[in-house]
Short mmCIF file of C-alpha atoms in Angstrom, two decimals:
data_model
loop_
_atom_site.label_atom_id
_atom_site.label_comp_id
_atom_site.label_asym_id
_atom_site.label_seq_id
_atom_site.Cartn_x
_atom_site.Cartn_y
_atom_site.Cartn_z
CA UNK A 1 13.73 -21.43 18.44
CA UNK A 2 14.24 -23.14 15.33
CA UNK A 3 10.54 -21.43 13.66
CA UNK A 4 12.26 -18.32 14.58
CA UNK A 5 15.50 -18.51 12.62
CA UNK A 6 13.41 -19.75 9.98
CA UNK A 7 11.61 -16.75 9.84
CA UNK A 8 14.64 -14.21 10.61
CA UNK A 9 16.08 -17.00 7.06
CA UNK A 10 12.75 -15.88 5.69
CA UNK A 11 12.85 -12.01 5.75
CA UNK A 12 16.45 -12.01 4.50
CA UNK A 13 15.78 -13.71 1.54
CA UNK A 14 13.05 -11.56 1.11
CA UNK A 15 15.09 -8.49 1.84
CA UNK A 16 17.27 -9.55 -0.99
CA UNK A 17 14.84 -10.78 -3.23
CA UNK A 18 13.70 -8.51 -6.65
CA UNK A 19 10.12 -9.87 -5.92
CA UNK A 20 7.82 -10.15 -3.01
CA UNK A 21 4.84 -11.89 -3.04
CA UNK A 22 1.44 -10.96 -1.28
CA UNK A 23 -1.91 -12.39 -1.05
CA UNK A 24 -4.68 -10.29 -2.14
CA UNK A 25 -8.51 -11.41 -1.35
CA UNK A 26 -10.68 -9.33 -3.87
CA UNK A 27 -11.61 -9.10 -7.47
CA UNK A 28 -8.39 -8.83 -9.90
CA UNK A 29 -9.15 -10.54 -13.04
CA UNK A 30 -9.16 -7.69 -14.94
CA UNK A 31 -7.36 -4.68 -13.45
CA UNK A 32 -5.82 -2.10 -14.50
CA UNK A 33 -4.23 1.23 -13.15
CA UNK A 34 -7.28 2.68 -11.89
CA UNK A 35 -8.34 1.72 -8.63
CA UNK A 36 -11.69 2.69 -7.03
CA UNK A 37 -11.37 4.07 -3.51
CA UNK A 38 -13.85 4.19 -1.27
CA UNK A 39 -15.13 6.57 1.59
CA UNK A 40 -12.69 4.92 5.03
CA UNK A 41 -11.25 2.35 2.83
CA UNK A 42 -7.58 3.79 2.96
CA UNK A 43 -6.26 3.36 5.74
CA UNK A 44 -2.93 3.27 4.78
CA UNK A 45 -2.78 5.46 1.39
CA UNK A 46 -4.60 5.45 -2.02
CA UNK A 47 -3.39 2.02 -3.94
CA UNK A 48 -3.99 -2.00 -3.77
CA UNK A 49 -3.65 -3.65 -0.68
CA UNK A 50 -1.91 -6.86 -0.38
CA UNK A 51 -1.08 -8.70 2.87
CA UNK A 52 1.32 -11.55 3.67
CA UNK A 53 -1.29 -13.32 6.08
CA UNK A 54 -3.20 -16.02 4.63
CA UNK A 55 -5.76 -16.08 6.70
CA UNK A 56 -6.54 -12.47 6.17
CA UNK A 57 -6.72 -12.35 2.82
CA UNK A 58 -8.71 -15.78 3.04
CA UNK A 59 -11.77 -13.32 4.96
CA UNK A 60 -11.48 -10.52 2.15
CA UNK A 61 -12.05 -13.18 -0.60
CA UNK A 62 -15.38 -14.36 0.96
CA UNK A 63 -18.88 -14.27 -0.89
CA UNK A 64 -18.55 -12.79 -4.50
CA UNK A 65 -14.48 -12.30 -4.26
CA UNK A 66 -11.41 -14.16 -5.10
CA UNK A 67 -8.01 -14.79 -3.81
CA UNK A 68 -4.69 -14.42 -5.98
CA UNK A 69 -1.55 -14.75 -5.13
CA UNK A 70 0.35 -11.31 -6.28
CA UNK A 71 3.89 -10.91 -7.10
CA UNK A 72 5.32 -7.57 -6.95
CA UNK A 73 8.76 -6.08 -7.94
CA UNK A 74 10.66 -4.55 -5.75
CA UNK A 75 10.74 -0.78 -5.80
CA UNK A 76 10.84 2.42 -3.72
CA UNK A 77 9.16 2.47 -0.48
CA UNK A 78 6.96 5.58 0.78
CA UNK A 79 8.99 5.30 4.26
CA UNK A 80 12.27 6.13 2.42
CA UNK A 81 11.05 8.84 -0.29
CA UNK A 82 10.89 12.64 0.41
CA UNK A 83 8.48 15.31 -1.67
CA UNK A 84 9.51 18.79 -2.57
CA UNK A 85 7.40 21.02 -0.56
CA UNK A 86 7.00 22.93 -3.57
CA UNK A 87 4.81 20.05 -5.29
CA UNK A 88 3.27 19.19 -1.93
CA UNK A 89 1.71 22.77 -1.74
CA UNK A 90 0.64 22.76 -5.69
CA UNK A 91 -0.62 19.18 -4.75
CA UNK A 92 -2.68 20.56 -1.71
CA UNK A 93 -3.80 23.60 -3.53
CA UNK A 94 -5.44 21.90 -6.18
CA UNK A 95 -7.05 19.04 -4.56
CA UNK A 96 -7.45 19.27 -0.67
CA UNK A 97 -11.15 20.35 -0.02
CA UNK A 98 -11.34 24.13 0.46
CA UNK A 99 -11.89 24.23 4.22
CA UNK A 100 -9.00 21.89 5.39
CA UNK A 101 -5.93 23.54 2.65
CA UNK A 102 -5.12 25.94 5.97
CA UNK A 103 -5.09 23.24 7.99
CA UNK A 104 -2.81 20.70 5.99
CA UNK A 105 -0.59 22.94 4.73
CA UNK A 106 0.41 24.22 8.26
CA UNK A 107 0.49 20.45 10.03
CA UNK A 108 2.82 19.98 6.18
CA UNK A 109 4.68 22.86 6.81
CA UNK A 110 5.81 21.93 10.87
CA UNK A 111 7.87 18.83 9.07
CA UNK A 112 9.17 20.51 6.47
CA UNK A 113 12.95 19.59 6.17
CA UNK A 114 15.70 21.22 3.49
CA UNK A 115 12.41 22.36 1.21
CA UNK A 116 10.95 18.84 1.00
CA UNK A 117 8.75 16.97 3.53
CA UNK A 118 8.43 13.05 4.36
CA UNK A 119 6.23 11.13 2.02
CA UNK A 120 5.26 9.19 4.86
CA UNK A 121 3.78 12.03 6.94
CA UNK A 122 2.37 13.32 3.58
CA UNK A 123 0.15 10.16 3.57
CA UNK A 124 -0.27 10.21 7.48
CA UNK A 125 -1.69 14.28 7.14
CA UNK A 126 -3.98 13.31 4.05
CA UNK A 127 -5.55 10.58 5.46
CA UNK A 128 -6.46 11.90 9.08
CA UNK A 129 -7.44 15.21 8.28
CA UNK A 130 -9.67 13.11 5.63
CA UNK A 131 -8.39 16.03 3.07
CA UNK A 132 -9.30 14.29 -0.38
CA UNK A 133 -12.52 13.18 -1.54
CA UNK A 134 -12.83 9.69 -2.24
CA UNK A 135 -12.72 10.71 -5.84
CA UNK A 136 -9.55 12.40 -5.97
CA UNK A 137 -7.46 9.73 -3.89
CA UNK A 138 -6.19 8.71 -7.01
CA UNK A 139 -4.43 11.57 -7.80
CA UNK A 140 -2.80 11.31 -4.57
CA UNK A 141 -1.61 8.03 -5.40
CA UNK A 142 -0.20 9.66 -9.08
CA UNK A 143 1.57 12.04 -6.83
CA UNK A 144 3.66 9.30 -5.57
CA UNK A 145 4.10 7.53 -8.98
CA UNK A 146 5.51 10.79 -10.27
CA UNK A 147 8.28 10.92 -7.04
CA UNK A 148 9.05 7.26 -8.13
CA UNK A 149 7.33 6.09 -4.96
CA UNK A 150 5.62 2.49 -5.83
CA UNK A 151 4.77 1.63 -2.37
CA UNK A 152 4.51 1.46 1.06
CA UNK A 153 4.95 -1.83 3.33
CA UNK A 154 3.10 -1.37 6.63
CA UNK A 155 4.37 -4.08 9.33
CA UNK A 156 1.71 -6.30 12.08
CA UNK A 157 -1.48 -3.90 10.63
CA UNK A 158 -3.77 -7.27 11.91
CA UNK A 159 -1.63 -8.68 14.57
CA UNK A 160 -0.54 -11.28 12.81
CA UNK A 161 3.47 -10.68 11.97
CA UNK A 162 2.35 -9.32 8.56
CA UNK A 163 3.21 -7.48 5.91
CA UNK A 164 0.87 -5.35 4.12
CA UNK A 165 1.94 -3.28 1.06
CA UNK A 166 -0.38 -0.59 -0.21
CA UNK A 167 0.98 -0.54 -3.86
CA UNK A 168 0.74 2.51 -5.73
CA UNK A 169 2.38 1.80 -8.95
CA UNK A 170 0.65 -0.89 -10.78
CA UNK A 171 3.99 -1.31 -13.23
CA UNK A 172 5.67 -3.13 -10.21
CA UNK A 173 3.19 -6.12 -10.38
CA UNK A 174 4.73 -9.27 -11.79
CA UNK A 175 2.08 -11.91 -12.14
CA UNK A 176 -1.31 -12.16 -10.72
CA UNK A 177 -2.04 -16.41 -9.86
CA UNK A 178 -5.83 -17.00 -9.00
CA UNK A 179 -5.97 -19.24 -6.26
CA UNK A 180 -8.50 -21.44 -6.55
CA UNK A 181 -10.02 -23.67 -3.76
CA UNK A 182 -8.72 -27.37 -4.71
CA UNK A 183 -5.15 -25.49 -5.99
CA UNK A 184 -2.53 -27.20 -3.14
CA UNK A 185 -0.77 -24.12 -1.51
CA UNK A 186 2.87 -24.95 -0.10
CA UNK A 187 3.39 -21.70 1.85
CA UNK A 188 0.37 -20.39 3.97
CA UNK A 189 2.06 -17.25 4.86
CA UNK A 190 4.22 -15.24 2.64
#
C-alpha cells in the first residue's frame, strides 16, 4: 500500500512538473534535430524514444551504446492535438507512397471531425498502413512540430508501468546527463 501512494505522490508531481525526465539507451553525444529512422523502428511515430524504465533503457545501451539520462520540457502531447484535414491531405499528397494515398486518405477521412482529424490516429494510419518511406518519416515528424505537437507519451509499451515519450521536437530537451557505469543513480525508475 504504502509503494502505491508513493507512486500515485510520484505521477502528481510529475503531472505538475515543467520537466520530465526519461532514460534513453543509445548514442546522444552529439545530436541534433535530425534523427535517422529506420525500416520497423517506429513504432510509435517518427522522433526519439525515451522510456521511464531503467531496466529497459539499460538493454538498448548494450555493446557500442550509451545511457543518458534526458530531461525534457513539458509541452503539447500528440493525444491532445488535432490537424486540419486540409494540411493532412497536402501532407498525404506529397509524401505517402503512390499506391497507399487512396487508401490513407479514406481510413483519414472516416475520422474526420469539424475539418480537422486526431493527431493521434494520424500517427496510428501512417504507421500501419507503413505509408512513408523510412526516408521521409522525418517530415512526418516536422508535420507535428509545425501543429506545435512536441510529443507523444505512450503508457506500459514493455509491461513495466512505463512511460515512453516519442519526442518530436528536439527544442523541448533540457539537458542530456551521460550515465556512466560507476555514476551512483538514486532513482532507478523515473
Amino acid at each position: 500500500m504504502r509503494s502505491l501512494i508513493r507512486s500515485l505522490i510520484k505521477e502528481a508531481v510529475q503531472a505538475n512538473s515543467s520537466e520530465m525526465r526519461f532514460w534513453h539507451g543509445g548514442n546522444l553525444d552529439v545530436y541534433d534535430d535530425m534523427i535517422a529512422h529506420k525500416k520497423g523502428r517506429n513504432e510509435h511515430g517518427p522522433g526519439l524514444y525515451l522510456i521511464t524504465h531503467y531496466g529497459t533503457a539499460r538493454e538498448y545501451a548494450k555493446g557500442s551504446r550509451k545511457l543518458y539520462m534526458v530531461t525534457v520540457e513539458s509541452g503539447r502531447d500528440l493525444r491532445d492535438s488535432v490537424i486540419p484535414m486540409d494540411k493532412v491531405k497536402k501532407f498525404v499528397l506529397t509524401y505517402v507512397i503512390g499506391n497507399k494515398r487512396k487508401t490513407v486518405l479514406e481510413r483519414l477521412s472516416e475520422w474526420e471531425d469539424n475539418g480537422a482529424v486526431d493527431a493521434n490516429i494520424l500517427n496510428n494510419v501512417m504507421i500501419n498502413e507503413e505509408a512513408l518511406k523510412p526516408s521521409l518519416m522525418g517530415r512526418l515528424r516536422e508535420l507535428y512540430i509545425s501543429e506545435g505537437i512536441d510529443y507523444t507519451i505512450v503508457d506500459n509499451p514493455f509491461g513495466w508501468h512505463e512511460k515512453m515519450m516519442v519526442l518530436f521536437n528536439m527544442q523541448k530537451i533540457k539537458d542530456v546527463k551521460r550515465i556512466m557505469p560507476t555514476d551512483k543513480i538514486d532513482q532507478f525508475d523515473l
